[in-house]
Short mmCIF file of C-alpha atoms in Angstrom, two decimals:
data_model
loop_
_atom_site.label_atom_id
_atom_site.label_comp_id
_atom_site.label_asym_id
_atom_site.label_seq_id
_atom_site.Cartn_x
_atom_site.Cartn_y
_atom_site.Cartn_z
CA MET U 21 99.44 71.26 123.09
CA GLN U 22 97.98 69.99 119.83
CA THR U 23 95.12 72.50 120.04
CA LEU U 24 97.65 75.30 120.38
CA LEU U 25 99.36 74.24 117.15
CA GLN U 26 96.15 73.92 115.11
CA LEU U 27 95.74 76.55 112.42
CA ASN U 28 91.96 76.46 112.33
CA SER U 29 89.21 76.16 114.87
CA SER U 30 85.92 74.38 114.24
CA LYS U 31 83.96 76.74 116.45
CA ALA U 32 82.83 80.00 114.94
CA SER U 33 82.70 83.15 117.00
CA LEU U 34 79.89 85.71 116.92
CA ILE U 35 82.40 88.32 115.79
CA ASP U 36 83.08 86.24 112.66
CA GLY U 37 79.76 87.60 111.39
CA LEU U 38 81.62 90.81 110.52
CA ARG U 39 83.73 88.85 108.04
CA GLN U 40 80.77 87.39 106.18
CA GLU U 41 79.91 88.93 102.83
CA GLN U 42 76.24 88.39 103.74
CA ALA U 43 76.59 90.70 106.76
CA ALA U 44 74.28 93.70 106.62
CA VAL U 45 75.72 96.56 104.58
CA LEU U 46 75.42 98.91 107.56
CA VAL U 47 77.43 96.51 109.73
CA GLN U 48 80.12 96.27 107.05
CA VAL U 49 80.29 100.05 106.61
CA LEU U 50 80.49 100.58 110.36
CA GLY U 51 83.31 98.04 110.57
CA ILE U 52 85.23 99.71 107.73
CA VAL U 53 84.82 103.21 109.17
CA GLY U 54 85.53 101.98 112.70
CA PHE U 55 88.84 100.34 111.78
CA ALA U 56 89.88 103.34 109.64
CA LEU U 57 89.27 105.56 112.68
CA LEU U 58 91.14 103.13 114.95
CA THR U 59 94.10 103.43 112.56
CA VAL U 60 93.84 107.23 112.84
CA LEU U 61 93.86 106.94 116.63
CA GLY U 62 96.82 104.56 116.50
CA ALA U 63 98.79 107.15 114.53
CA GLN U 64 98.41 109.63 117.38
CA ALA U 65 100.36 107.39 119.77
CA ARG U 66 103.88 107.57 118.36
CA ILE U 67 107.47 107.65 119.52
CA TYR U 68 110.21 108.85 117.17
CA LEU U 69 113.66 107.36 117.71
CA TRP U 70 114.70 107.49 114.01
CA GLU U 71 112.98 108.02 110.64
CA VAL U 72 110.16 105.52 111.25
CA PRO U 73 108.19 106.00 114.47
CA PHE U 74 106.80 103.39 116.80
CA SER U 75 103.02 103.74 116.64
CA LEU U 76 99.89 101.75 117.38
CA GLN U 77 98.58 101.87 113.81
CA THR U 78 99.52 98.29 113.04
CA LEU U 79 97.18 97.07 115.80
CA ALA U 80 94.29 98.45 113.74
CA VAL U 81 95.75 97.22 110.43
CA TYR U 82 96.15 93.67 111.75
CA GLY U 83 92.76 93.82 113.47
CA SER U 84 91.00 95.05 110.34
CA GLY U 85 92.19 92.02 108.40
CA LEU U 86 91.21 89.59 111.16
CA TYR U 87 87.86 91.07 112.12
CA LEU U 88 86.63 92.33 108.75
CA GLY U 89 88.14 89.83 106.33
CA TRP U 90 90.23 90.57 103.27
CA ARG U 91 87.87 92.86 101.36
CA ASN U 92 86.61 95.05 104.18
CA GLY U 93 90.03 95.10 105.86
CA LEU U 94 91.48 96.38 102.61
CA LEU U 95 88.67 98.95 102.29
CA ALA U 96 89.20 100.14 105.88
CA GLN U 97 92.86 100.82 105.19
CA LEU U 98 92.10 102.48 101.83
CA LEU U 99 89.67 104.74 103.70
CA TYR U 100 92.45 105.50 106.18
CA GLN U 101 94.74 106.45 103.28
CA THR U 102 92.02 108.71 101.88
CA ILE U 103 91.71 110.42 105.28
CA VAL U 104 95.52 110.86 105.32
CA MET U 105 95.31 112.74 102.02
CA ILE U 106 92.98 115.42 103.41
CA ILE U 107 93.62 115.62 107.17
CA PRO U 108 96.98 115.61 109.01
CA VAL U 109 96.48 112.40 111.00
CA ILE U 110 99.51 110.25 110.19
CA ALA U 111 102.47 109.71 112.46
CA GLY U 112 104.13 112.90 111.26
CA GLU U 113 103.28 116.55 110.91
CA GLY U 114 102.00 116.88 107.33
CA PHE U 115 99.31 115.53 105.06
CA GLY U 116 98.46 115.20 101.40
CA ILE U 117 100.00 113.25 98.58
CA ALA U 118 103.15 115.39 98.30
CA TYR U 119 103.91 114.96 102.00
CA LEU U 120 103.09 111.27 101.94
CA TYR U 121 105.44 110.46 99.07
CA ALA U 122 108.26 112.48 100.65
CA ALA U 123 107.91 110.76 104.04
CA ALA U 124 110.42 108.03 104.90
CA SER U 125 107.59 105.95 106.36
CA ALA U 126 105.29 106.15 103.31
CA GLY U 127 106.06 102.57 102.26
CA TYR U 128 104.53 101.28 105.48
CA LEU U 129 101.39 103.36 104.99
CA LEU U 130 101.03 102.20 101.40
CA ALA U 131 101.37 98.58 102.57
CA TYR U 132 98.49 98.81 105.06
CA PRO U 133 95.72 97.74 102.62
CA LEU U 134 97.79 94.85 101.24
CA SER U 135 98.73 93.72 104.72
CA ALA U 136 95.11 93.80 105.93
CA ALA U 137 93.95 91.93 102.80
CA ALA U 138 96.58 89.19 103.22
CA ILE U 139 95.70 88.77 106.90
CA GLY U 140 92.00 88.59 106.06
CA LEU U 141 92.56 86.02 103.33
CA LEU U 142 94.79 83.76 105.40
CA SER U 143 92.73 84.02 108.56
CA LYS U 144 89.58 82.90 106.78
CA LYS U 145 90.84 79.33 107.20
CA TRP U 146 93.41 79.93 109.94
CA ASN U 147 91.11 81.17 112.70
CA SER U 148 92.80 79.66 115.78
CA LEU U 149 95.26 81.52 118.00
CA THR U 150 98.21 80.08 116.09
CA GLY U 151 96.52 80.54 112.73
CA SER U 152 95.60 84.17 113.33
CA ALA U 153 99.13 84.88 114.61
CA LEU U 154 100.63 83.29 111.48
CA SER U 155 98.22 85.29 109.31
CA MET U 156 99.42 88.48 110.96
CA LEU U 157 103.07 87.42 110.56
CA ALA U 158 102.44 87.16 106.81
CA GLY U 159 100.79 90.59 106.83
CA SER U 160 103.69 91.94 108.86
CA ALA U 161 106.16 90.56 106.30
CA ILE U 162 104.33 92.45 103.53
CA LEU U 163 104.23 95.61 105.66
CA PHE U 164 107.91 95.58 106.52
CA THR U 165 109.07 94.52 103.04
CA LEU U 166 107.37 97.48 101.40
CA GLY U 167 108.26 99.78 104.28
CA VAL U 168 111.97 98.95 104.32
CA THR U 169 112.20 99.14 100.52
CA TRP U 170 110.67 102.63 100.52
CA LEU U 171 112.81 103.66 103.50
CA GLN U 172 116.02 102.69 101.70
CA PHE U 173 115.34 105.12 98.90
CA ALA U 174 113.53 107.88 100.81
CA ALA U 175 116.00 108.13 103.68
CA GLY U 176 119.08 107.68 101.52
CA HIS U 177 120.72 105.18 103.84
CA ALA U 178 124.25 104.16 102.90
CA THR U 179 123.45 100.43 103.00
CA TRP U 180 120.44 98.15 102.86
CA MET U 181 121.45 96.81 106.26
CA GLU U 182 120.94 100.26 107.79
CA SER U 183 117.41 100.37 106.36
CA ILE U 184 116.68 96.82 107.49
CA ASP U 185 117.95 97.66 110.97
CA LYS U 186 116.08 100.97 111.36
CA GLY U 187 112.98 99.85 109.46
CA TRP U 188 112.47 96.27 110.62
CA LEU U 189 114.88 94.71 113.13
CA ARG U 190 114.25 97.33 115.80
CA PHE U 191 110.49 96.79 115.45
CA ILE U 192 110.45 93.00 115.81
CA PRO U 193 109.87 92.74 119.60
CA VAL U 194 107.10 95.37 119.57
CA ASP U 195 105.48 93.89 116.46
CA MET U 196 105.52 90.38 117.93
CA ALA U 197 103.82 91.73 121.07
CA LYS U 198 101.17 93.43 118.91
CA ILE U 199 100.57 90.23 116.93
CA LEU U 200 100.22 88.20 120.10
CA LEU U 201 97.86 90.76 121.66
CA VAL U 202 95.59 91.04 118.60
CA SER U 203 95.46 87.27 118.04
CA MET U 204 94.60 86.67 121.70
CA ILE U 205 91.85 89.31 121.59
CA TYR U 206 90.53 87.91 118.30
CA THR U 207 90.42 84.29 119.40
CA GLY U 208 88.89 85.32 122.72
CA THR U 209 85.95 87.16 121.10
#
């Protein structure tokens, strides 16, 4: 039980080599491009029930912070945002800066790099199952704070509670499942 509650693990994994700043440049670039493309793929699996869709993008956002560390996780998500500006790949039908800033879900997309960076920073020390899950909870808090704030103004909801409900509360069970899945995969590699 005590091992489950520990935030850090003394044993390093081979995959932690991706997080090291001394990792070969090619390995770092491949990691950045790979997680940006995983985020693109995650955007293709989406279900719209209201303004903000359920998608698998956050799996890649959380994973980029855990696997690549704060800097490369941030860069992977910035690359994803660059791709969004030129190719219609987001969970919606348009692309480009004008579309992005008009979308109700733009706040979530803009939070991706910050979320990945926070997860990468926290998980540097917190590398156990519990620690990585808590790191992703912090990243999730950043993601949903920015997302709900943007949603309130973009969607023109009558109350903040409506934005909180449609932009966060309805996502909690799915997001918790994603966090658990990614942390189990990460600590198992």
